[in-house]
PDB file of C-alpha atoms and ligand atoms in Angstrom:
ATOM      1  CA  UNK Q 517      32.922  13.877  -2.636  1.00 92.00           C
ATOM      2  CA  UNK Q 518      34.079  11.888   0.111  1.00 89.00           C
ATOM      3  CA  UNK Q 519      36.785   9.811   0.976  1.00 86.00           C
ATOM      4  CA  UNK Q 520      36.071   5.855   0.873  1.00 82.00           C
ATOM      5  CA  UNK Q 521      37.394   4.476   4.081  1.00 77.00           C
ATOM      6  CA  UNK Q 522      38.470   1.443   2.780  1.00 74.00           C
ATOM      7  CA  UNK Q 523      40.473   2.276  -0.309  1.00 78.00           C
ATOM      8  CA  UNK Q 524      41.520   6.178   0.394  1.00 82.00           C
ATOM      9  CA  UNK Q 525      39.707   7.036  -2.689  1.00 84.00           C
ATOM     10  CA  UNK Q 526      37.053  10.120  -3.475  1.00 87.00           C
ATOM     11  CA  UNK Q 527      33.804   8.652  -3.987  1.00 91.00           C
ATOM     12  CA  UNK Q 528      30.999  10.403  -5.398  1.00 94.00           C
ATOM     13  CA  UNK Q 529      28.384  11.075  -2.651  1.00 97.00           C
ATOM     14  CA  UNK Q 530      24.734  11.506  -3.110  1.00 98.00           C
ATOM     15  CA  UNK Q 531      21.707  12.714  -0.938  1.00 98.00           C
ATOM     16  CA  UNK Q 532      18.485  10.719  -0.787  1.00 98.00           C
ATOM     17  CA  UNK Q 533      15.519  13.142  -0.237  1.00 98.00           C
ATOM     18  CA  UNK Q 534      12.399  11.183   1.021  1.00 98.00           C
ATOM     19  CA  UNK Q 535       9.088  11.881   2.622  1.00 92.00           C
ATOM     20  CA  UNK Q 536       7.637   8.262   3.072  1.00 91.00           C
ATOM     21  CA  UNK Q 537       8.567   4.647   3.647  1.00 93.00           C
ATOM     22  CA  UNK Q 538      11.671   4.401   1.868  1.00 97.00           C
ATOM     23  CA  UNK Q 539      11.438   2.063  -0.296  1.00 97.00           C
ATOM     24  CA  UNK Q 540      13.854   3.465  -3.024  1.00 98.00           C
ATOM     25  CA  UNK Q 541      16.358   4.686  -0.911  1.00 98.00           C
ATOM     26  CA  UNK Q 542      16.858   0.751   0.480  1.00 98.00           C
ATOM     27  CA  UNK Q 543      17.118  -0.238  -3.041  1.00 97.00           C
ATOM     28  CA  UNK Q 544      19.303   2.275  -3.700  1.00 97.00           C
ATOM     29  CA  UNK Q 545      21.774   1.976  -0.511  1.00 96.00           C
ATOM     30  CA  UNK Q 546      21.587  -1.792  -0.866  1.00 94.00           C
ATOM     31  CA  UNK Q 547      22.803  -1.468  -4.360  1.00 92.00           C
ATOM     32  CA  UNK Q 548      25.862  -0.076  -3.256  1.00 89.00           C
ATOM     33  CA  UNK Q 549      26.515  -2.518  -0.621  1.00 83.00           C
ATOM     34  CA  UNK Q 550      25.930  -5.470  -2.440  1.00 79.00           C
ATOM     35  CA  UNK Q 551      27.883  -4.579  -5.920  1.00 65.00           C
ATOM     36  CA  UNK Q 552      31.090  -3.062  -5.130  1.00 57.00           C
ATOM     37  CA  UNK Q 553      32.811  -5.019  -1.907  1.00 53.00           C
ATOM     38  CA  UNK Q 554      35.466  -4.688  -2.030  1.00 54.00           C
ATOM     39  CA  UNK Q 555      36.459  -2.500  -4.762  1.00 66.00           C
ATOM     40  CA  UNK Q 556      35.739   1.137  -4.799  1.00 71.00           C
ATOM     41  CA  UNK Q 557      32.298   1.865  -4.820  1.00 78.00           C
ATOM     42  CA  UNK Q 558      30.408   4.272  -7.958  1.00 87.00           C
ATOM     43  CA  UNK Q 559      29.052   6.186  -4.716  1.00 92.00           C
ATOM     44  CA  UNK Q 560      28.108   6.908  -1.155  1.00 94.00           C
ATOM     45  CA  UNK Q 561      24.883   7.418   0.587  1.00 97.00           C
ATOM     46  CA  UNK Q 562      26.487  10.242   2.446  1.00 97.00           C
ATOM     47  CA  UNK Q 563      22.827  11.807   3.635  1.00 98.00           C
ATOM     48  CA  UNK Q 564      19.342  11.082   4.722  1.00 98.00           C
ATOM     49  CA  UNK Q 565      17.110  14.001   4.153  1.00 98.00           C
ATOM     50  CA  UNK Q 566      13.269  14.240   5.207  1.00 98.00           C
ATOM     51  CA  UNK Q 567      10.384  16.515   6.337  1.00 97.00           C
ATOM     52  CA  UNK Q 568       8.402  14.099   8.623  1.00 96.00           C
ATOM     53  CA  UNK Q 569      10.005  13.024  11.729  1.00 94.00           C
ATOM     54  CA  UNK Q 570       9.469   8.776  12.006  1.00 94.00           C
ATOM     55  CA  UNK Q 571       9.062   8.291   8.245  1.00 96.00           C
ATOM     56  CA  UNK Q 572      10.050   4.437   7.406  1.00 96.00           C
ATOM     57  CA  UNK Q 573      13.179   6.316   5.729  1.00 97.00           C
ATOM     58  CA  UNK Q 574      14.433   7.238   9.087  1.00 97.00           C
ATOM     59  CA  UNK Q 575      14.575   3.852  10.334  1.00 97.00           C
ATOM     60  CA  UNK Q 576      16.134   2.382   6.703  1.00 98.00           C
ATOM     61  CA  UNK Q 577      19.096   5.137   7.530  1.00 97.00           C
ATOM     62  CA  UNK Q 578      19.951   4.342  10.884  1.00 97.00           C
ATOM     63  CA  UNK Q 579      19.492   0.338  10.138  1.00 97.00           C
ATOM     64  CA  UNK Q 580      22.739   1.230   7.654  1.00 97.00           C
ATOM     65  CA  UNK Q 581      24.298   3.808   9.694  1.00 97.00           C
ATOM     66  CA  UNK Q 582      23.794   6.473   7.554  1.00 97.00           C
ATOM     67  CA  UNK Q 583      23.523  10.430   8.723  1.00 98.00           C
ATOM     68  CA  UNK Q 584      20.147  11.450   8.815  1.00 98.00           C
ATOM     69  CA  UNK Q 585      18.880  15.320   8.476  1.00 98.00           C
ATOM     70  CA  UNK Q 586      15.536  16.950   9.072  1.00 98.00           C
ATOM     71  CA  UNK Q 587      14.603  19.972   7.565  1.00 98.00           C
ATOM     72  CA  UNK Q 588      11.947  22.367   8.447  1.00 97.00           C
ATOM     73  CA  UNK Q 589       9.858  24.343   5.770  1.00 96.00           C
ATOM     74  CA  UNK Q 590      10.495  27.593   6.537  1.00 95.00           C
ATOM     75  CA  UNK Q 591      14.508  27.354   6.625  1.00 94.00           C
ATOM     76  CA  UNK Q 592      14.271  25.174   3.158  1.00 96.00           C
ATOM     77  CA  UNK Q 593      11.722  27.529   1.344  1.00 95.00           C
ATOM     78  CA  UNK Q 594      12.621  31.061   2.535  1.00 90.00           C
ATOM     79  CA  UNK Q 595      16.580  30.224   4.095  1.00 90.00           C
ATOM     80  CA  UNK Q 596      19.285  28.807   1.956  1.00 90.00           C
ATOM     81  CA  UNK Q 597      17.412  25.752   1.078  1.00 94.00           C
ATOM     82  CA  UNK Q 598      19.993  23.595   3.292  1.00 97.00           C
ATOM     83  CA  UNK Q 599      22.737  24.165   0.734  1.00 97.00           C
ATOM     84  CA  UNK Q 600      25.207  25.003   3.305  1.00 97.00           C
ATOM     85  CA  UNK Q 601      24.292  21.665   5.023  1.00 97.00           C
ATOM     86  CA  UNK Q 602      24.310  19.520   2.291  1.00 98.00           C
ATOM     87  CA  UNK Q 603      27.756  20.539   0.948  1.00 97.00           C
ATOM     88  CA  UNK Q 604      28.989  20.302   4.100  1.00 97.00           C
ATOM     89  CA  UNK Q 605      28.720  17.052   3.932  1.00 97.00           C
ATOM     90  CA  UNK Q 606      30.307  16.467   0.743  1.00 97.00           C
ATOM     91  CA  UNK Q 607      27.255  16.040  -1.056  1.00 98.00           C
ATOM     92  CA  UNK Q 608      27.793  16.089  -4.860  1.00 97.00           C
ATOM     93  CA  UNK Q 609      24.050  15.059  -6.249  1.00 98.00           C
ATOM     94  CA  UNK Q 610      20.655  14.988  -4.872  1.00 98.00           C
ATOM     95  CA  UNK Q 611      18.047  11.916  -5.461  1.00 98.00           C
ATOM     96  CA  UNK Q 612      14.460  12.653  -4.494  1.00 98.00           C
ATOM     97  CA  UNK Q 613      12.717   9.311  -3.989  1.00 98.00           C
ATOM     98  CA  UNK Q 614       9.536  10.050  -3.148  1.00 95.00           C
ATOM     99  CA  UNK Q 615       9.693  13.389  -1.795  1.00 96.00           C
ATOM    100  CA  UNK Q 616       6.628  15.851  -1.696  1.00 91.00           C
ATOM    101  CA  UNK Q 617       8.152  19.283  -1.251  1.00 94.00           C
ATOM    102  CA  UNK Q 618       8.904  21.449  -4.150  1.00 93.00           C
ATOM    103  CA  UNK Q 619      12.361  21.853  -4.338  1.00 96.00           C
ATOM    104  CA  UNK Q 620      13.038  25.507  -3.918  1.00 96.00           C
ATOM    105  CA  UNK Q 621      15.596  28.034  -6.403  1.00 95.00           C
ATOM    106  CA  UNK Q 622      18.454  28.398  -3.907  1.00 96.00           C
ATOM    107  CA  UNK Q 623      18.663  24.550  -3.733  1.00 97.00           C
ATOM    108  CA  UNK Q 624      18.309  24.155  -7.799  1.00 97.00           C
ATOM    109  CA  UNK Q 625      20.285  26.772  -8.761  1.00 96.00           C
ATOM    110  CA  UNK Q 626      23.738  25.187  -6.466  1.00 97.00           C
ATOM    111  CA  UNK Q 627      22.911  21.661  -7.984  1.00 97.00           C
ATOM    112  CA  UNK Q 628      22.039  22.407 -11.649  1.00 94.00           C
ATOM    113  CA  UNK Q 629      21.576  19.179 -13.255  1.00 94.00           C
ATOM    114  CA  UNK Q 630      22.621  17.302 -10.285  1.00 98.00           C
ATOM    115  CA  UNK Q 631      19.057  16.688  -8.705  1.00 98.00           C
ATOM    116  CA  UNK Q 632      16.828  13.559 -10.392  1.00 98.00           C
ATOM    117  CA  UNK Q 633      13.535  12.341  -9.090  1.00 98.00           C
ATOM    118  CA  UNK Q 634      11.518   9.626 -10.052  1.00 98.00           C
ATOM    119  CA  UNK Q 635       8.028   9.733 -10.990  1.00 98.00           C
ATOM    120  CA  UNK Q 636       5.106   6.663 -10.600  1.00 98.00           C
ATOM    121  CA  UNK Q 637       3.706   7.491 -14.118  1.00 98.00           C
ATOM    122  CA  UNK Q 638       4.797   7.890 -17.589  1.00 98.00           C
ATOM    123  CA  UNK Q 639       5.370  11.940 -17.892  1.00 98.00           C
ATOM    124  CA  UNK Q 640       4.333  14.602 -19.170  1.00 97.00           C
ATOM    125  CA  UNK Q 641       0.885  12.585 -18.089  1.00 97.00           C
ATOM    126  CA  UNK Q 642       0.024  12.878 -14.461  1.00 97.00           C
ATOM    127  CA  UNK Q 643       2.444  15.004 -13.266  1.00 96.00           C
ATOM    128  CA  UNK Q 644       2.210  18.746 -11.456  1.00 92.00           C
ATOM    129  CA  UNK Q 645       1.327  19.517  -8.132  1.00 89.00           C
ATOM    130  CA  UNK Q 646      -0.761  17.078  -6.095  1.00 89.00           C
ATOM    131  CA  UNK Q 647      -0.354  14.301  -8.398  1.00 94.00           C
ATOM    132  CA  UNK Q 648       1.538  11.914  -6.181  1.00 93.00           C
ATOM    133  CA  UNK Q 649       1.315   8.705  -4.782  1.00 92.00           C
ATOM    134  CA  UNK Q 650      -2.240   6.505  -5.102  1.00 94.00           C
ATOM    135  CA  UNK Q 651      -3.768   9.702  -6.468  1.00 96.00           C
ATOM    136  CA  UNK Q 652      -1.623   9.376  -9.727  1.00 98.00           C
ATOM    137  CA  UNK Q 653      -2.336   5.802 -10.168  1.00 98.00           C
ATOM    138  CA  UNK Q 654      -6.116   6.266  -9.464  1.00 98.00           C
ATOM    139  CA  UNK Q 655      -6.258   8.448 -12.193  1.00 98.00           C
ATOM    140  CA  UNK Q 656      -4.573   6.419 -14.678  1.00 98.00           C
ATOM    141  CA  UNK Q 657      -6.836   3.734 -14.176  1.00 98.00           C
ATOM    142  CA  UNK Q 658      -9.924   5.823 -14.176  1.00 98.00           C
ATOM    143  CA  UNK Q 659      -8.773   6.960 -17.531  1.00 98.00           C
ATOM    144  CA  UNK Q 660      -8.989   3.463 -18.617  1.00 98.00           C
ATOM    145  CA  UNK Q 661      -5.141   4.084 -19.713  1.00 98.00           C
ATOM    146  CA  UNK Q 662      -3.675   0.289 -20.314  1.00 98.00           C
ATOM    147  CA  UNK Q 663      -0.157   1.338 -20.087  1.00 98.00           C
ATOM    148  CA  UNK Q 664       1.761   2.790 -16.958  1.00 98.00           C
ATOM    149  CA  UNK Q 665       5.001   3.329 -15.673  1.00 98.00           C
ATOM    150  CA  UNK Q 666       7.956   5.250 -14.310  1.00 98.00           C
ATOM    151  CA  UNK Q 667       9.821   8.694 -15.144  1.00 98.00           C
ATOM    152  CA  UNK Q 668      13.502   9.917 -13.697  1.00 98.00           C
ATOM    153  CA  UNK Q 669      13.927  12.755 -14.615  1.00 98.00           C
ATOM    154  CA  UNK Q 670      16.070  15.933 -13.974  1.00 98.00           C
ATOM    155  CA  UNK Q 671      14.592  18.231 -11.231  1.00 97.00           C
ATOM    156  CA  UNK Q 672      13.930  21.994 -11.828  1.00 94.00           C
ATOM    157  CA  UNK Q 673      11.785  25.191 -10.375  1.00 90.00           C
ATOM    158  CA  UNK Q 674       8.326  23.489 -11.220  1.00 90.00           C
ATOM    159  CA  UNK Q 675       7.072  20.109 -10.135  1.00 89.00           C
ATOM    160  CA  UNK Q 676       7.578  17.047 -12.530  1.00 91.00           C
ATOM    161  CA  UNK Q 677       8.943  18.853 -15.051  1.00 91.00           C
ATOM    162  CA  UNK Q 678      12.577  19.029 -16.017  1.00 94.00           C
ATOM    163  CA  UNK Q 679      13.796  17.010 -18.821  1.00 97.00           C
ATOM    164  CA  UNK Q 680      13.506  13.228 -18.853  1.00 98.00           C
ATOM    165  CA  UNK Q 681      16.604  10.823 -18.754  1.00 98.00           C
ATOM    166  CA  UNK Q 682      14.759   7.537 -18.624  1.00 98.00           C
ATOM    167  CA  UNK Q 683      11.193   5.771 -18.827  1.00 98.00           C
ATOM    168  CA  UNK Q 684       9.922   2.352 -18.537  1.00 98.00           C
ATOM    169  CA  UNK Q 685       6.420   1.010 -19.258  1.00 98.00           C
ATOM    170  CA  UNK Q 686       4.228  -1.592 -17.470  1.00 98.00           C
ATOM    171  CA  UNK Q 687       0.821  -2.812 -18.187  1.00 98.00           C
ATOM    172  CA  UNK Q 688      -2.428  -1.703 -16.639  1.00 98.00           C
ATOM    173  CA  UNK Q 689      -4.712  -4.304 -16.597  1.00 98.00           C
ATOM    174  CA  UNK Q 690      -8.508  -4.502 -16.172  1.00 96.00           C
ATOM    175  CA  UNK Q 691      -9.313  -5.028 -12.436  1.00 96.00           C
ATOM    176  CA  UNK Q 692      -6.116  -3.188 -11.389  1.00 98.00           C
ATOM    177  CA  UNK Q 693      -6.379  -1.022  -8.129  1.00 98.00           C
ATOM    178  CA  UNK Q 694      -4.227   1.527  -7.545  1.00 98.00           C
ATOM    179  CA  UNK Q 695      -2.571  -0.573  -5.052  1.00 98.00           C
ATOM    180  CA  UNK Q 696      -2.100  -3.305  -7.088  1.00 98.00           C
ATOM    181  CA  UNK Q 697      -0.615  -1.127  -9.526  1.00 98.00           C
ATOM    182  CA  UNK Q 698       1.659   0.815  -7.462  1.00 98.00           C
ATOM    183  CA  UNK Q 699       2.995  -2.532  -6.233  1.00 97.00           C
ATOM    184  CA  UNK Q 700       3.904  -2.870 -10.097  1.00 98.00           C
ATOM    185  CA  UNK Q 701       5.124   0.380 -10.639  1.00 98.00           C
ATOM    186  CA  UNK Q 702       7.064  -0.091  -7.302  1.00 98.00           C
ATOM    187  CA  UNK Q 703       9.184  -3.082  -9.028  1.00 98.00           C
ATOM    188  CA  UNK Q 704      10.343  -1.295 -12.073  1.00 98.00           C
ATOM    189  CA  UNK Q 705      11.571   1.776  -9.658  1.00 98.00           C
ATOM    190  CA  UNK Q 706      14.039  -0.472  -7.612  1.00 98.00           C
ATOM    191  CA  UNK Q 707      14.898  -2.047 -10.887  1.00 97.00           C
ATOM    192  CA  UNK Q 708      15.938   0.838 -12.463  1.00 98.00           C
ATOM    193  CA  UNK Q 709      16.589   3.719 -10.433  1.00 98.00           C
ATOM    194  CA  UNK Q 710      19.903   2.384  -8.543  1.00 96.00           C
ATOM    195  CA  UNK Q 711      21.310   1.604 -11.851  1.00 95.00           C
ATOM    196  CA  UNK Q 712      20.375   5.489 -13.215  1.00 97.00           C
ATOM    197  CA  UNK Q 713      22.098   6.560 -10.484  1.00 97.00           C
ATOM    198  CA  UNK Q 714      24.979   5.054 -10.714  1.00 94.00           C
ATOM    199  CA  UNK Q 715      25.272   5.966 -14.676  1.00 94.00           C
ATOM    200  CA  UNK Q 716      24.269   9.281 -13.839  1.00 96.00           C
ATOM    201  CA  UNK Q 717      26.654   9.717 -11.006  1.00 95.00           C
ATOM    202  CA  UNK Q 718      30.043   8.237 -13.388  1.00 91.00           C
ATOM    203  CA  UNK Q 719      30.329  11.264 -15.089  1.00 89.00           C
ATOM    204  CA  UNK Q 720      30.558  13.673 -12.173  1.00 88.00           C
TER     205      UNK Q 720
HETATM  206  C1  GRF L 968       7.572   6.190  -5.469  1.00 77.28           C
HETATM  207  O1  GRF L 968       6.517   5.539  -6.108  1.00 77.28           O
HETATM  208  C2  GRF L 968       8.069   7.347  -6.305  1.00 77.28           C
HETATM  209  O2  GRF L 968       7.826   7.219  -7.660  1.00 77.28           O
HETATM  210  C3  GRF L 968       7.268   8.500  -5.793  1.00 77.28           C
HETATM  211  O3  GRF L 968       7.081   8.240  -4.430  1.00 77.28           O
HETATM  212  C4  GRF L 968       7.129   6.846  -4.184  1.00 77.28           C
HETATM  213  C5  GRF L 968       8.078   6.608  -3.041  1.00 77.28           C
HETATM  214  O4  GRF L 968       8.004   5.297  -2.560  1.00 77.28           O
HETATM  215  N1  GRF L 968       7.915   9.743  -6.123  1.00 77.28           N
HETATM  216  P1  GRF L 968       9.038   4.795  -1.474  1.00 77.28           P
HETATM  217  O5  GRF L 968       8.941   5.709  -0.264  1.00 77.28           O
HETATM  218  O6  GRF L 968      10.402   4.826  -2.076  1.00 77.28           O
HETATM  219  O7  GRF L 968       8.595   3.394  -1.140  1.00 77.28           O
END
């Protein structure tokens, strides 16, 4: 938790792990901003966390002034997963939006049921290793599949596979490119995924 400078209050605080443009994160920092002034907000954006030095992310985080951290693979897979460092800063629940790494025991084990991701496709289809990004959404329309959509779910040792708190569905339709439909897919995410978090992050 941390201490919300405005009221004196404990406010939950989350981590946003992310390996790309950012997208999510925005949507999910600028839901806090624009909902709560000037009551107490349902949480912080305490920490930026990446793996690729001048990912879009980076620049979303310092546009709002929020702490930024970039890990390296081999302290995060073989050291202590950056537990130390993320409770440090008062970090009570992790959000991977769009991050590639697998997230590794030592980092599972201290946030049991406290780390969600979100997925571009309707799980337990098109999920596992490598399945990110266009390549998910290339494959869903090569399957001739006429319904897509999102998955958050709860994170654990394997990739995309933890149980599921929440789905929504969006068509695919004929002539769709998997840009087209990751714009599409992209919608529904900052729809939903700031308010997830914030029901999610209530009951902490
Ligand atoms: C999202 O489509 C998410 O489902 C996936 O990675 C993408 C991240 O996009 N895990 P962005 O960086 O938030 O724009």
């Amino acid at each position: 938790m941390n201490k919300d400078q405005s009221t004196g209050k404990q406010v939950p605080t989350i981590a946003i792990f992310a390996s790309g443009a950012g997208s999510n994160a925005e949507k999910i920092i600028e839901s806090v901003l624009s909902r709560e002034t000037p009551s107490i907000p349902a949480f912080k954006v305490g920490l930026i966390v990446g793996n690729k030095p001048g990912a879009g992310v980076f620049s979303i985080a310092s546009r709002y002034g929020i702490p930024t951290l970039l890990i390296e693979k081999e302290q995060f897979f073989r050291g202590n997963g950056y537990v130390d460092e993320l409770k440090e800063s008062g970090i009570d629940f992790v959000v991977l939006a769009g991050f590639l790494w697998k997230i590794p025991r030592s980092l599972v084990e201290a946030f049991r049921n406290k780390i969600i991701n979100i997925h571009p496709a309707l799980l337990p289809k098109y999920g596992g290793k490598g399945m990110y990004g266009r390549f998910v959404h290339e494959t869903v329309i090569a399957n001739g599949d006429e319904e897509s959509g999102i998955t958050i779910h709860w994170v654990d040792e394997q990739y995309d596979h933890g149980s599921v708190i929440f789905q929504a569905t969006c068509p695919v339709f004929p002539g769709d490119t998997a840009d087209t439909l990751a714009s599409r897919i992209h919608q529904l995410e900052h729809r939903h995924y700031p308010e997830v978090i914030r029901n999610l992050v209530s009951v902490l």
